[in-house]
Amino acid sequence: MTLSESERVQNTGPAGRAPTARRAGRFLGRHLWLQVVLSLLAASALIMLLFPGRSFTSVLFRTAVTSLGAIAVLVARRRREKRAAGGSVDDLVSLDLRLRHGEVPEAPQERRAMRDLVAQRLHRTRHRRAALVLLGVLFGGLTVLLALTGDARQSIGFGVLTVVFVGWMAYQANVQHRRLRAMRAALAEDGPAGRGR
């Protein structure tokens, strides 16, 4: 089994947009700190929107402090993936972009690195359904608590956030899992025909 033609076509995007998206993806992939800063800013802006009245600086500080555990997990995961990809950030970014766009590496060393990276990510996401259910229950519970203790505006806002966020997470988890399985199957193929696709 190889990556389907339609999957490859849908990942390329309209003419002129794919190179820009690729450059942005490569830049963000190289700079983990920028991903963290953008995530903290977005989370802080969302909190300010749902719970106005606090200063942005205090919200940003509290968000950063409460996110320290998640940031540590992200850094540790990145270090393991970097080792699997060959030891450098550029190797990891290159493999990640190839995976995202459905491009199967041809060089034996790159194929081996991609195989290791895919195996690591598949292993890490083996409990994704249970994690999504837990996430849904957690956010649903917070929504109910907020409805009981907060005002209507905050309750509705957090309810919409819950539906959008959990739905988006479920969609992304399925897309990533399909890509990983398709890449694993493509890498398992023997012969130049399978490698060239």
PDB file of C-alpha atoms in Angstrom:
ATOM      1  CA  MET A   1       0.000   0.000   0.000  1.00  0.00           C
ATOM      2  CA  THR A   2       1.299   3.477  -0.901  1.00  0.00           C
ATOM      3  CA  LEU A   3       0.105   6.963  -0.193  1.00  0.00           C
ATOM      4  CA  SER A   4      -2.956   7.535  -2.350  1.00  0.00           C
ATOM      5  CA  GLU A   5      -2.820  10.007  -5.224  1.00  0.00           C
ATOM      6  CA  SER A   6      -5.691  12.017  -3.766  1.00  0.00           C
ATOM      7  CA  GLU A   7      -3.919  12.243  -0.400  1.00  0.00           C
ATOM      8  CA  ARG A   8      -0.799  13.586  -2.068  1.00  0.00           C
ATOM      9  CA  VAL A   9      -2.774  16.063  -4.180  1.00  0.00           C
ATOM     10  CA  GLN A  10      -4.772  17.420  -1.241  1.00  0.00           C
ATOM     11  CA  ASN A  11      -1.561  18.042   0.708  1.00  0.00           C
ATOM     12  CA  THR A  12       0.066  20.207  -1.956  1.00  0.00           C
ATOM     13  CA  GLY A  13      -2.442  23.064  -1.857  1.00  0.00           C
ATOM     14  CA  PRO A  14      -3.073  25.686  -4.582  1.00  0.00           C
ATOM     15  CA  ALA A  15      -0.220  26.872  -6.744  1.00  0.00           C
ATOM     16  CA  GLY A  16       1.869  29.490  -4.992  1.00  0.00           C
ATOM     17  CA  ARG A  17       0.560  28.597  -1.551  1.00  0.00           C
ATOM     18  CA  ALA A  18       2.424  25.308  -1.020  1.00  0.00           C
ATOM     19  CA  PRO A  19       5.958  26.827  -1.070  1.00  0.00           C
ATOM     20  CA  THR A  20       4.926  29.547   1.409  1.00  0.00           C
ATOM     21  CA  ALA A  21       3.264  27.028   3.730  1.00  0.00           C
ATOM     22  CA  ARG A  22       6.330  24.807   3.458  1.00  0.00           C
ATOM     23  CA  ARG A  23       8.671  27.681   4.339  1.00  0.00           C
ATOM     24  CA  ALA A  24       6.498  28.656   7.305  1.00  0.00           C
ATOM     25  CA  GLY A  25       6.320  25.020   8.448  1.00  0.00           C
ATOM     26  CA  ARG A  26      10.079  24.641   8.128  1.00  0.00           C
ATOM     27  CA  PHE A  27      10.715  27.872  10.069  1.00  0.00           C
ATOM     28  CA  LEU A  28       8.317  26.932  12.892  1.00  0.00           C
ATOM     29  CA  GLY A  29       9.714  23.398  12.954  1.00  0.00           C
ATOM     30  CA  ARG A  30      13.251  24.700  13.453  1.00  0.00           C
ATOM     31  CA  HIS A  31      12.274  27.086  16.255  1.00  0.00           C
ATOM     32  CA  LEU A  32      10.425  25.245  19.010  1.00  0.00           C
ATOM     33  CA  TRP A  33      10.588  28.320  21.260  1.00  0.00           C
ATOM     34  CA  LEU A  34       8.531  30.270  18.695  1.00  0.00           C
ATOM     35  CA  GLN A  35       5.835  27.563  18.712  1.00  0.00           C
ATOM     36  CA  VAL A  36       5.717  27.792  22.517  1.00  0.00           C
ATOM     37  CA  VAL A  37       5.533  31.621  22.513  1.00  0.00           C
ATOM     38  CA  LEU A  38       2.755  31.675  19.876  1.00  0.00           C
ATOM     39  CA  SER A  39       0.798  29.016  21.772  1.00  0.00           C
ATOM     40  CA  LEU A  40       1.100  30.951  25.047  1.00  0.00           C
ATOM     41  CA  LEU A  41       0.009  34.190  23.369  1.00  0.00           C
ATOM     42  CA  ALA A  42      -2.988  32.493  21.718  1.00  0.00           C
ATOM     43  CA  ALA A  43      -4.016  30.790  24.980  1.00  0.00           C
ATOM     44  CA  SER A  44      -3.682  34.042  26.915  1.00  0.00           C
ATOM     45  CA  ALA A  45      -5.751  35.955  24.346  1.00  0.00           C
ATOM     46  CA  LEU A  46      -8.458  33.273  24.548  1.00  0.00           C
ATOM     47  CA  ILE A  47      -8.513  33.458  28.358  1.00  0.00           C
ATOM     48  CA  MET A  48      -8.780  37.262  28.167  1.00  0.00           C
ATOM     49  CA  LEU A  49     -11.686  36.894  25.755  1.00  0.00           C
ATOM     50  CA  LEU A  50     -13.552  34.445  28.001  1.00  0.00           C
ATOM     51  CA  PHE A  51     -12.633  36.099  31.315  1.00  0.00           C
ATOM     52  CA  PRO A  52     -12.081  39.835  30.722  1.00  0.00           C
ATOM     53  CA  GLY A  53     -10.962  42.241  33.398  1.00  0.00           C
ATOM     54  CA  ARG A  54      -7.482  40.891  34.128  1.00  0.00           C
ATOM     55  CA  SER A  55      -4.257  42.378  32.830  1.00  0.00           C
ATOM     56  CA  PHE A  56      -2.734  40.600  29.846  1.00  0.00           C
ATOM     57  CA  THR A  57       0.657  40.384  31.582  1.00  0.00           C
ATOM     58  CA  SER A  58      -0.739  38.527  34.597  1.00  0.00           C
ATOM     59  CA  VAL A  59      -2.743  36.172  32.363  1.00  0.00           C
ATOM     60  CA  LEU A  60       0.327  35.484  30.209  1.00  0.00           C
ATOM     61  CA  PHE A  61       2.462  34.818  33.291  1.00  0.00           C
ATOM     62  CA  ARG A  62      -0.098  32.431  34.835  1.00  0.00           C
ATOM     63  CA  THR A  63      -0.569  30.640  31.510  1.00  0.00           C
ATOM     64  CA  ALA A  64       3.207  30.193  31.154  1.00  0.00           C
ATOM     65  CA  VAL A  65       3.544  28.852  34.707  1.00  0.00           C
ATOM     66  CA  THR A  66       0.647  26.387  34.330  1.00  0.00           C
ATOM     67  CA  SER A  67       2.047  25.249  30.961  1.00  0.00           C
ATOM     68  CA  LEU A  68       5.527  24.356  32.261  1.00  0.00           C
ATOM     69  CA  GLY A  69       4.709  20.622  32.448  1.00  0.00           C
ATOM     70  CA  ALA A  70       3.370  20.555  28.882  1.00  0.00           C
ATOM     71  CA  ILE A  71       6.420  22.473  27.639  1.00  0.00           C
ATOM     72  CA  ALA A  72       8.765  19.997  29.370  1.00  0.00           C
ATOM     73  CA  VAL A  73       6.930  17.065  27.731  1.00  0.00           C
ATOM     74  CA  LEU A  74       7.137  18.805  24.350  1.00  0.00           C
ATOM     75  CA  VAL A  75      10.890  19.407  24.706  1.00  0.00           C
ATOM     76  CA  ALA A  76      11.539  15.788  25.786  1.00  0.00           C
ATOM     77  CA  ARG A  77       9.456  14.433  22.904  1.00  0.00           C
ATOM     78  CA  ARG A  78      11.273  16.692  20.459  1.00  0.00           C
ATOM     79  CA  ARG A  79      14.648  15.428  21.734  1.00  0.00           C
ATOM     80  CA  ARG A  80      13.610  11.773  21.205  1.00  0.00           C
ATOM     81  CA  GLU A  81      12.235  12.487  17.727  1.00  0.00           C
ATOM     82  CA  LYS A  82      15.397  14.376  16.806  1.00  0.00           C
ATOM     83  CA  ARG A  83      17.483  11.327  17.758  1.00  0.00           C
ATOM     84  CA  ALA A  84      15.214   9.061  15.692  1.00  0.00           C
ATOM     85  CA  ALA A  85      15.475  11.412  12.693  1.00  0.00           C
ATOM     86  CA  GLY A  86      19.270  11.453  12.646  1.00  0.00           C
ATOM     87  CA  GLY A  87      20.290  13.829  15.404  1.00  0.00           C
ATOM     88  CA  SER A  88      19.680  17.302  13.973  1.00  0.00           C
ATOM     89  CA  VAL A  89      16.715  19.668  13.947  1.00  0.00           C
ATOM     90  CA  ASP A  90      16.985  20.048  10.168  1.00  0.00           C
ATOM     91  CA  ASP A  91      16.713  16.265   9.702  1.00  0.00           C
ATOM     92  CA  LEU A  92      13.606  16.158  11.885  1.00  0.00           C
ATOM     93  CA  VAL A  93      11.978  19.140  10.148  1.00  0.00           C
ATOM     94  CA  SER A  94      12.712  17.650   6.730  1.00  0.00           C
ATOM     95  CA  LEU A  95      11.210  14.269   7.649  1.00  0.00           C
ATOM     96  CA  ASP A  96       8.212  15.912   9.308  1.00  0.00           C
ATOM     97  CA  LEU A  97       7.450  17.965   6.185  1.00  0.00           C
ATOM     98  CA  ARG A  98       7.838  14.894   3.973  1.00  0.00           C
ATOM     99  CA  LEU A  99       5.466  12.995   6.217  1.00  0.00           C
ATOM    100  CA  ARG A 100       2.956  15.846   6.155  1.00  0.00           C
ATOM    101  CA  HIS A 101       3.052  16.072   2.341  1.00  0.00           C
ATOM    102  CA  GLY A 102       3.111  12.332   1.714  1.00  0.00           C
ATOM    103  CA  GLU A 103       6.600  12.210   0.175  1.00  0.00           C
ATOM    104  CA  VAL A 104       8.327   8.870   0.719  1.00  0.00           C
ATOM    105  CA  PRO A 105      12.131   9.245   1.079  1.00  0.00           C
ATOM    106  CA  GLU A 106      14.273   7.407  -1.455  1.00  0.00           C
ATOM    107  CA  ALA A 107      17.715   7.395   0.202  1.00  0.00           C
ATOM    108  CA  PRO A 108      18.191   4.327   2.449  1.00  0.00           C
ATOM    109  CA  GLN A 109      19.350   6.405   5.424  1.00  0.00           C
ATOM    110  CA  GLU A 110      16.352   8.742   5.162  1.00  0.00           C
ATOM    111  CA  ARG A 111      13.989   5.772   4.794  1.00  0.00           C
ATOM    112  CA  ARG A 112      15.461   4.214   7.941  1.00  0.00           C
ATOM    113  CA  ALA A 113      15.118   7.504   9.841  1.00  0.00           C
ATOM    114  CA  MET A 114      11.535   7.968   8.611  1.00  0.00           C
ATOM    115  CA  ARG A 115      10.705   4.392   9.621  1.00  0.00           C
ATOM    116  CA  ASP A 116      12.050   5.049  13.143  1.00  0.00           C
ATOM    117  CA  LEU A 117      10.179   8.333  13.423  1.00  0.00           C
ATOM    118  CA  VAL A 118       6.894   6.803  12.217  1.00  0.00           C
ATOM    119  CA  ALA A 119       7.262   3.834  14.586  1.00  0.00           C
ATOM    120  CA  GLN A 120       7.924   6.186  17.507  1.00  0.00           C
ATOM    121  CA  ARG A 121       4.898   8.359  16.738  1.00  0.00           C
ATOM    122  CA  LEU A 122       2.601   5.374  16.191  1.00  0.00           C
ATOM    123  CA  HIS A 123       3.720   3.936  19.520  1.00  0.00           C
ATOM    124  CA  ARG A 124       3.157   7.252  21.281  1.00  0.00           C
ATOM    125  CA  THR A 125      -0.363   7.652  19.848  1.00  0.00           C
ATOM    126  CA  ARG A 126      -1.551   4.094  20.492  1.00  0.00           C
ATOM    127  CA  HIS A 127      -3.935   5.311  23.243  1.00  0.00           C
ATOM    128  CA  ARG A 128      -5.213   8.321  21.299  1.00  0.00           C
ATOM    129  CA  ARG A 129      -8.895   7.312  21.493  1.00  0.00           C
ATOM    130  CA  ALA A 130      -8.822   6.967  25.277  1.00  0.00           C
ATOM    131  CA  ALA A 131      -6.935  10.276  25.536  1.00  0.00           C
ATOM    132  CA  LEU A 132      -9.555  12.023  23.367  1.00  0.00           C
ATOM    133  CA  VAL A 133     -12.392  10.614  25.496  1.00  0.00           C
ATOM    134  CA  LEU A 134     -10.623  11.793  28.652  1.00  0.00           C
ATOM    135  CA  LEU A 135     -10.079  15.222  27.104  1.00  0.00           C
ATOM    136  CA  GLY A 136     -13.755  15.424  26.147  1.00  0.00           C
ATOM    137  CA  VAL A 137     -14.870  14.416  29.658  1.00  0.00           C
ATOM    138  CA  LEU A 138     -12.464  16.926  31.246  1.00  0.00           C
ATOM    139  CA  PHE A 139     -13.580  19.832  29.060  1.00  0.00           C
ATOM    140  CA  GLY A 140     -17.232  18.788  29.335  1.00  0.00           C
ATOM    141  CA  GLY A 141     -16.966  18.697  33.116  1.00  0.00           C
ATOM    142  CA  LEU A 142     -15.347  22.148  33.189  1.00  0.00           C
ATOM    143  CA  THR A 143     -18.120  23.466  30.941  1.00  0.00           C
ATOM    144  CA  VAL A 144     -20.795  22.117  33.307  1.00  0.00           C
ATOM    145  CA  LEU A 145     -19.003  23.559  36.370  1.00  0.00           C
ATOM    146  CA  LEU A 146     -18.689  26.919  34.657  1.00  0.00           C
ATOM    147  CA  ALA A 147     -22.388  26.838  33.727  1.00  0.00           C
ATOM    148  CA  LEU A 148     -23.249  26.245  37.395  1.00  0.00           C
ATOM    149  CA  THR A 149     -20.915  28.895  38.824  1.00  0.00           C
ATOM    150  CA  GLY A 150     -20.206  31.448  36.070  1.00  0.00           C
ATOM    151  CA  ASP A 151     -22.305  33.782  33.978  1.00  0.00           C
ATOM    152  CA  ALA A 152     -24.063  32.831  30.740  1.00  0.00           C
ATOM    153  CA  ARG A 153     -21.538  34.542  28.432  1.00  0.00           C
ATOM    154  CA  GLN A 154     -18.586  32.647  29.891  1.00  0.00           C
ATOM    155  CA  SER A 155     -20.495  29.352  29.919  1.00  0.00           C
ATOM    156  CA  ILE A 156     -21.518  29.662  26.260  1.00  0.00           C
ATOM    157  CA  GLY A 157     -18.016  30.782  25.251  1.00  0.00           C
ATOM    158  CA  PHE A 158     -16.362  27.882  27.048  1.00  0.00           C
ATOM    159  CA  GLY A 159     -18.951  25.455  25.656  1.00  0.00           C
ATOM    160  CA  VAL A 160     -18.194  26.584  22.095  1.00  0.00           C
ATOM    161  CA  LEU A 161     -14.461  26.342  22.832  1.00  0.00           C
ATOM    162  CA  THR A 162     -14.939  22.793  24.155  1.00  0.00           C
ATOM    163  CA  VAL A 163     -16.785  21.609  21.040  1.00  0.00           C
ATOM    164  CA  VAL A 164     -14.349  23.296  18.631  1.00  0.00           C
ATOM    165  CA  PHE A 165     -11.171  22.282  20.479  1.00  0.00           C
ATOM    166  CA  VAL A 166     -12.102  18.637  21.144  1.00  0.00           C
ATOM    167  CA  GLY A 167     -13.475  18.271  17.589  1.00  0.00           C
ATOM    168  CA  TRP A 168     -10.316  19.768  16.104  1.00  0.00           C
ATOM    169  CA  MET A 169      -8.104  17.515  18.260  1.00  0.00           C
ATOM    170  CA  ALA A 170     -10.058  14.415  17.169  1.00  0.00           C
ATOM    171  CA  TYR A 171      -9.834  15.421  13.504  1.00  0.00           C
ATOM    172  CA  GLN A 172      -6.084  16.130  13.712  1.00  0.00           C
ATOM    173  CA  ALA A 173      -5.441  12.850  15.557  1.00  0.00           C
ATOM    174  CA  ASN A 174      -7.210  10.908  12.786  1.00  0.00           C
ATOM    175  CA  VAL A 175      -5.375  12.762  10.014  1.00  0.00           C
ATOM    176  CA  GLN A 176      -1.990  12.195  11.671  1.00  0.00           C
ATOM    177  CA  HIS A 177      -2.731   8.529  12.310  1.00  0.00           C
ATOM    178  CA  ARG A 178      -3.746   7.978   8.667  1.00  0.00           C
ATOM    179  CA  ARG A 179      -0.562   9.676   7.465  1.00  0.00           C
ATOM    180  CA  LEU A 180       1.616   7.600   9.774  1.00  0.00           C
ATOM    181  CA  ARG A 181       0.000   4.320   8.737  1.00  0.00           C
ATOM    182  CA  ALA A 182       0.188   5.223   5.050  1.00  0.00           C
ATOM    183  CA  MET A 183       3.874   6.153   5.375  1.00  0.00           C
ATOM    184  CA  ARG A 184       4.646   2.952   7.301  1.00  0.00           C
ATOM    185  CA  ALA A 185       2.996   0.902   4.560  1.00  0.00           C
ATOM    186  CA  ALA A 186       4.822   2.816   1.807  1.00  0.00           C
ATOM    187  CA  LEU A 187       8.188   2.340   3.536  1.00  0.00           C
ATOM    188  CA  ALA A 188       7.540  -1.379   3.913  1.00  0.00           C
ATOM    189  CA  GLU A 189       7.316  -1.788   0.140  1.00  0.00           C
ATOM    190  CA  ASP A 190      10.346  -3.214  -1.615  1.00  0.00           C
ATOM    191  CA  GLY A 191      11.760  -2.280  -4.972  1.00  0.00           C
ATOM    192  CA  PRO A 192      12.453   1.014  -6.753  1.00  0.00           C
ATOM    193  CA  ALA A 193       8.818   1.429  -7.838  1.00  0.00           C
ATOM    194  CA  GLY A 194       7.657   1.557  -4.232  1.00  0.00           C
ATOM    195  CA  ARG A 195      10.472   3.884  -3.236  1.00  0.00           C
ATOM    196  CA  GLY A 196       9.833   6.319  -6.060  1.00  0.00           C
ATOM    197  CA  ARG A 197       6.211   6.974  -5.123  1.00  0.00           C
TER     198      ARG A 197
END
